[in-house]
Amino acid sequence: MPKLPDPTKNPDYVIAEAAEEFMQPIKKIADDLGLTEEELLPHGHYVAKVDYKKVLERLKDRPDGKYIDVTAITPTPLGEGKSTSTMGLVEGMGKLGLKVTAAIRQPSGGPTMNIKGSAAGGGLAQCVPLTPFSLGLTGDINAIMNAHNLAMVALNTRLQHERNYNDEQLERLSGMKRLNIDPTNIEMGWIIDFCCQGLRNIVMGLGGRRDGFLMQSRFGIAVSSEVMAILAVAKDLKDMRERMGKIVVAYDRAGKPITTEDLEVAGAMTAWMNEALNPNLLQTIEGQPVFVHAGPFANIAIGQSSILADRCALKLSDYHVTESGFGADIGFEKFWNLKCRYSGLKPHCAVVVATIRALKCHGGAPIPVPGKPMPKEYQGENVEWVEKGCANLLHHIATVKSAGINPVVCVNSFYTDTPNEIAAVKRLCEAAGARVAVSRHWEKGGEGAIEFAEAVKDACEEENQFKLLYELETPLRQRLDLIAKQVYGADGVDYSPEAEAKAKKIEADPELSKLGTCMVKTHLSLSDNPNLKGVPKNWRLYIRDILTYGGAGFVVPVAGTISLMPGSGSNPAFRRIDVDTDSGKVKGIF
Amino acid sequence: MPKLPDPTKNPDYVIAEAAEEFMQPIKKIADDLGLTEEELLPHGHYVAKVDYKKVLERLKDRPDGKYIDVTAITPTPLGEGKSTSTMGLVEGMGKLGLKVTAAIRQPSGGPTMNIKGSAAGGGLAQCVPLTPFSLGLTGDINAIMNAHNLAMVALNTRLQHERNYNDEQLERLSGMKRLNIDPTNIEMGWIIDFCCQGLRNIVMGLGGRRDGFLMQSRFGIAVSSEVMAILAVAKDLKDMRERMGKIVVAYDRAGKPITTEDLEVAGAMTAWMNEALNPNLLQTIEGQPVFVHAGPFANIAIGQSSILADRCALKLSDYHVTESGFGADIGFEKFWNLKCRYSGLKPHCAVVVATIRALKCHGGAPIPVPGKPMPKEYQGENVEWVEKGCANLLHHIATVKSAGINPVVCVNSFYTDTPNEIAAVKRLCEAAGARVAVSRHWEKGGEGAIEFAEAVKDACEEENQFKLLYELETPLRQRLDLIAKQVYGADGVDYSPEAEAKAKKIEADPELSKLGTCMVKTHLSLSDNPNLKGVPKNWRLYIRDILTYGGAGFVVPVAGTISLMPGSGSNPAFRRIDVDTDSGKVKGIF
């Protein structure tokens, strides 16, 4: 391994660019992983898709590897390095000589162009090549955008034609039967993969008789689409096709759901998604295979890497590390009660990533703001804040334990952390029955993650009793009460009148009542208020709306004021992104 | 070559699917074409991108092959098989043992999901694999969508921030200088790659202070985007980067253009387009290499395959066949006066494709309607209609001749054509000094196109004197007069007051006056009225608006009532598209 730029002095994209000079062709990574030439669908020389169907058929009798989830404490707006730690863990396991894979989520163009960073990890623990990873990869999110928006095209033009023609004319034109869609009761909006607050609320269909149907509508960010959720949970193409037809687009005048199948668009939507179902394969800076599949944002979406990526990886390796977004309250809770429920897979251990920076924030330091300098309070040692902030970490450890599996705390160490601060974390977590590993993968790559890798390996050997938090028979409001109290630490749940009416309707419906629950809630607090740090007490979760994702197989209660379309800030990242026209390299993705 | 299904009895996608069983890996096609392994960027096993930069550098001293454009008479709404004839011609040249390539345009999802058909050719003259070709290929159109819409995100959020903050706050937030954008004078809209009349006119930015900027806006179809035009005409990455910064998004309150560079978004837009600049490589059913790059719709866009695809292909083959959309009045006129002007390449011959069906339509038969049965008038022989309809064909032959190159008429023969009908076409065209070849590639592949291939080969050997129709010094209205009279057969040009004001402003501007001219006009008539067939007389071209595409390098006069966003009909193609979940194959793309 050649010497890479020093992470303490260089932005991530500079390190990635240097590492890419020595990257192995994806063909070599695939060969080492045991994939056949037929199973590998190359996209250029360093990225590929993997034919999940061929892999799962060929290896159906091979036992699965160990299954490790990576989650985190409640993050600051800067992120706590969950992807970095996932990359660091597989690099560390690679140093131990273990056959290991990772699965992470494809980043959304929204944060990449706005503020968040590359989502490929950081420092010497990154997924490469960085540019395709960050800018659309093999096109899965675009496929989702096309599939999803095609349903909206079908909806709006159907409304136009049903307005313009009587039953006899509709029949004669195209054998179309009137659906009687209620234009005031539309469930679905459009999507685009950028942060664009100006598209949150639109009026469309202005003009004349042939200019569509006049209605209010909205755009959400692409990764919050139900089609993305379907990609994350689909078992195979047949399952995806069935789910694609069950998306509720609107309701008719009698209140009955109008689905994508009713609009005769589900087959074409699946056609757009056909290739996207195959997981993507990349590599860490140190050459371990990394699957990248499905999308982020466990706050406003399921936010998990796909079941298919995990299933392939578990057949191909002895240890597979998958990532679930943000803190254990939302990312892990959805991994636990949605993804594992649908896949039937049982994790062997869960890593809870923490940084000293975030612990200080939970302990009382001011909340850092992306794009601004770190508040001076973060300079120098402050053991008291760290100790106080550990309450948040201990809460997430308890959540992992209540799923019946063993937590490993990873202190994602920064070179400014002090021995006293780290000792405090170790003491408190070990007292709570969790393994703790301090890891320096950001600074040192796999060499810095040996302790971490060994702790995870040990945890995988231990007995565990994985169990779901709720059964699908549990009525919706009772389920929400359970999640709110046990996972978030709330005193209970309140509902807007609209949300309450929807909850009652769902509980009374024989099909809807059996769907899973995928909460939309801020990731920046255990509560629904992003400004409350640590473990907020004396609060009630406020549910303002409940969406139905009939295809993905869950209802989506929306908590607090969070929006499905983030906004772009006043200093967006796109200002700093450009292409070097001599080398052809993209610069400025941080 | 194994036996393929009979085109007279099977839809195109059934033939394509059978042919795909025997397709060669794209690696083999590339090897035969003389591409190195480094120059080929595979996307799966049967599609690849070609690294244009490496190819052009390596072969810079090799002389170019012969350059052949394929255009057509004024088509019926069913299309006259220009892509089919392009594929047929290269298959025929292949049978002659010539080293030949084609370049066609990537289809838009709009027509594919609505009504038009596959755009990959038809019968035994098709480009394969059909499914990726038809559904987004390697993602170029999606990249255009992301790049284009990112500029709109930048515009709307900038308007929000400039509304919400004073100069001092803007400076402090992000070093932002007020651009003073005039919200009533916005040049650019959003794009999406579907036919969606309901998005033609929208109001966006409803909500509060942080929900964007309230303004009217619009969506056009993706292929009409200026970013698509830039992809078609860019010479290299540096040229694309420069053009990307010159897109006029809006005007400030003093009437000065606000560009993508002013919005600090041009670098990031280029980053999204970086990979798309490499042309895609596929193959004909008979194994000739086919480049697919840039987009269709010469009616509402430049509608040409890319300059880079042609430049690479001309270095790699002895005969290169490129396609320019629709009739010679729009597709060929833009090939001639825009594409060849920017590339500096000189064509050796132009093929004018005609069908007996379209000639009958121009001669008086009822206009066929897509999705409906053919009118009974098209059954059986009708020499009179064919002869009368040849006026349209002769007009287009004259257009090709006025460019100084030799026309070859290809009668794209259907098995129902009669010898008398074909003899009439031959007689009239040969009298007008054009070679005529009858080609049965649709029914018989390359074997049916031998006569056609030989006629084109002969025409390439002849002297020709390629010259442009106008110089960039010619004032805009004078240029439009020339195009309208000479190419369309109009008596002159009329302007809406708005268009006239813009024309004067453009003529007076030292930079804008030197841009090229890319007309938006219906392809269904030589005139601006789609219902007028043959060679319409006694009419004046009506220009209702003029757009400025500063990055692509042309102004866009908009004639008649044509819209940049087509509508979806009452019997859209997506109804019939689905995926066979056992085989994984997409069905129903006609």
Short mmCIF file of C-alpha atoms in Angstrom, two decimals, chain B residues 216-365:
data_model
loop_
_atom_site.label_atom_id
_atom_site.label_comp_id
_atom_site.label_asym_id
_atom_site.label_seq_id
_atom_site.Cartn_x
_atom_site.Cartn_y
_atom_site.Cartn_z
CA GLN B 216 -44.24 30.77 -12.48
CA SER B 217 -42.14 28.12 -14.20
CA ARG B 218 -42.39 25.28 -16.70
CA PHE B 219 -41.06 21.85 -17.53
CA GLY B 220 -39.79 20.95 -21.01
CA ILE B 221 -38.90 17.46 -22.18
CA ALA B 222 -35.28 16.61 -21.26
CA VAL B 223 -34.06 16.21 -24.82
CA SER B 224 -35.03 19.82 -25.60
CA SER B 225 -32.62 21.01 -22.88
CA GLU B 226 -29.75 23.27 -23.79
CA VAL B 227 -27.53 20.82 -21.90
CA MET B 228 -28.51 18.15 -24.45
CA ALA B 229 -27.60 20.57 -27.24
CA ILE B 230 -24.24 21.14 -25.56
CA LEU B 231 -23.65 17.39 -25.43
CA ALA B 232 -24.37 17.21 -29.15
CA VAL B 233 -21.99 19.99 -30.18
CA ALA B 234 -19.19 19.94 -27.57
CA LYS B 235 -15.74 19.33 -29.04
CA ASP B 236 -14.25 18.07 -25.78
CA LEU B 237 -14.50 18.44 -22.00
CA LYS B 238 -12.94 21.89 -21.99
CA ASP B 239 -15.41 23.08 -24.61
CA MET B 240 -18.31 21.53 -22.66
CA ARG B 241 -17.16 23.26 -19.45
CA GLU B 242 -17.03 26.64 -21.18
CA ARG B 243 -20.41 26.19 -22.82
CA MET B 244 -21.94 24.99 -19.56
CA GLY B 245 -21.15 28.34 -17.97
CA LYS B 246 -22.78 30.39 -20.72
CA ILE B 247 -26.32 29.10 -20.32
CA VAL B 248 -28.64 32.07 -19.79
CA VAL B 249 -30.89 31.26 -16.85
CA ALA B 250 -32.58 34.63 -16.37
CA TYR B 251 -32.01 38.37 -16.67
CA ASP B 252 -31.29 40.91 -13.98
CA ARG B 253 -33.41 43.99 -13.42
CA ALA B 254 -31.24 45.91 -15.90
CA GLY B 255 -31.89 43.25 -18.58
CA LYS B 256 -28.38 41.78 -18.39
CA PRO B 257 -28.20 37.96 -18.72
CA ILE B 258 -27.66 35.89 -15.57
CA THR B 259 -25.75 32.77 -16.54
CA THR B 260 -25.05 29.45 -14.89
CA GLU B 261 -21.54 30.80 -14.22
CA ASP B 262 -23.07 33.78 -12.38
CA LEU B 263 -25.01 31.29 -10.24
CA GLU B 264 -21.74 29.42 -9.52
CA VAL B 265 -23.32 26.17 -10.64
CA ALA B 266 -21.62 25.52 -14.02
CA GLY B 267 -18.75 23.50 -12.56
CA ALA B 268 -21.08 21.17 -10.69
CA MET B 269 -23.29 20.84 -13.78
CA THR B 270 -20.22 19.79 -15.77
CA ALA B 271 -19.34 17.28 -13.04
CA TRP B 272 -22.75 15.62 -13.53
CA MET B 273 -22.10 15.52 -17.30
CA ASN B 274 -18.49 14.34 -17.18
CA GLU B 275 -19.15 10.67 -18.02
CA ALA B 276 -21.96 11.45 -20.43
CA LEU B 277 -19.49 13.07 -22.80
CA ASN B 278 -18.18 9.63 -23.78
CA PRO B 279 -20.25 8.16 -26.66
CA ASN B 280 -22.04 4.84 -26.15
CA LEU B 281 -21.33 1.79 -28.27
CA LEU B 282 -23.89 -0.84 -29.26
CA GLN B 283 -24.36 -2.99 -32.37
CA THR B 284 -26.76 -3.76 -35.19
CA ILE B 285 -28.56 -7.08 -35.31
CA GLU B 286 -25.83 -8.09 -37.79
CA GLY B 287 -22.94 -6.94 -35.59
CA GLN B 288 -21.83 -3.58 -37.00
CA PRO B 289 -20.77 -1.02 -34.37
CA VAL B 290 -23.38 1.63 -33.56
CA PHE B 291 -22.55 4.75 -31.59
CA VAL B 292 -25.50 6.16 -29.67
CA HIS B 293 -25.05 9.66 -28.33
CA ALA B 294 -27.10 12.83 -27.72
CA GLY B 295 -30.80 13.15 -28.30
CA PRO B 296 -33.64 13.19 -30.79
CA PHE B 297 -36.35 15.74 -31.59
CA ALA B 298 -34.99 17.94 -34.38
CA ASN B 299 -38.38 19.65 -34.20
CA ILE B 300 -37.89 21.07 -30.73
CA ALA B 301 -34.12 20.61 -30.29
CA ILE B 302 -30.95 20.29 -32.33
CA GLY B 303 -31.82 16.59 -32.56
CA GLN B 304 -28.44 15.37 -33.85
CA SER B 305 -26.17 12.56 -32.80
CA SER B 306 -23.08 14.08 -31.21
CA ILE B 307 -20.06 15.58 -32.90
CA LEU B 308 -17.86 13.47 -30.62
CA ALA B 309 -19.53 10.22 -31.69
CA ASP B 310 -19.02 11.17 -35.34
CA ARG B 311 -15.42 12.23 -34.79
CA CYS B 312 -14.54 8.96 -33.04
CA ALA B 313 -16.37 6.87 -35.63
CA LEU B 314 -14.76 8.65 -38.59
CA LYS B 315 -11.34 7.78 -37.13
CA LEU B 316 -12.30 4.15 -36.58
CA SER B 317 -14.08 3.26 -39.82
CA ASP B 318 -14.00 3.87 -43.57
CA TYR B 319 -17.69 4.74 -43.82
CA HIS B 320 -19.62 6.43 -41.06
CA VAL B 321 -23.38 6.88 -41.23
CA THR B 322 -24.89 9.50 -38.94
CA GLU B 323 -28.52 10.34 -38.49
CA SER B 324 -30.27 13.70 -38.33
CA GLY B 325 -33.87 13.66 -37.24
CA PHE B 326 -37.08 14.01 -39.24
CA GLY B 327 -37.22 15.68 -42.69
CA ALA B 328 -34.37 17.50 -44.41
CA ASP B 329 -36.09 20.83 -43.59
CA ILE B 330 -35.27 20.51 -39.93
CA GLY B 331 -32.97 17.54 -39.19
CA PHE B 332 -30.68 17.98 -42.15
CA GLU B 333 -30.81 21.79 -41.99
CA LYS B 334 -29.44 21.63 -38.44
CA PHE B 335 -26.87 18.98 -39.36
CA TRP B 336 -25.77 21.23 -42.22
CA ASN B 337 -25.74 24.67 -40.61
CA LEU B 338 -25.11 23.90 -36.95
CA LYS B 339 -23.42 20.55 -36.46
CA CYS B 340 -21.08 20.72 -39.49
CA ARG B 341 -20.34 24.37 -38.79
CA TYR B 342 -19.19 23.56 -35.25
CA SER B 343 -17.36 20.32 -36.10
CA GLY B 344 -15.74 21.51 -39.32
CA LEU B 345 -16.53 18.08 -40.79
CA LYS B 346 -17.80 17.84 -44.37
CA PRO B 347 -20.31 15.17 -45.36
CA HIS B 348 -19.78 13.21 -48.58
CA CYS B 349 -23.38 12.33 -49.23
CA ALA B 350 -26.87 12.50 -47.72
CA VAL B 351 -29.54 9.83 -47.84
CA VAL B 352 -33.17 10.95 -48.09
CA VAL B 353 -35.41 8.19 -46.76
CA ALA B 354 -38.95 7.85 -48.12
CA THR B 355 -41.73 5.32 -47.79
CA ILE B 356 -44.51 4.69 -50.24
CA ARG B 357 -46.88 5.18 -47.31
CA ALA B 358 -45.64 8.71 -46.62
CA LEU B 359 -45.62 9.62 -50.31
CA LYS B 360 -49.27 8.57 -50.50
CA CYS B 361 -50.00 10.71 -47.48
CA HIS B 362 -48.33 13.73 -49.14
CA GLY B 363 -50.26 12.93 -52.30
CA GLY B 364 -53.68 13.03 -50.69
CA ALA B 365 -54.31 9.95 -48.54
#
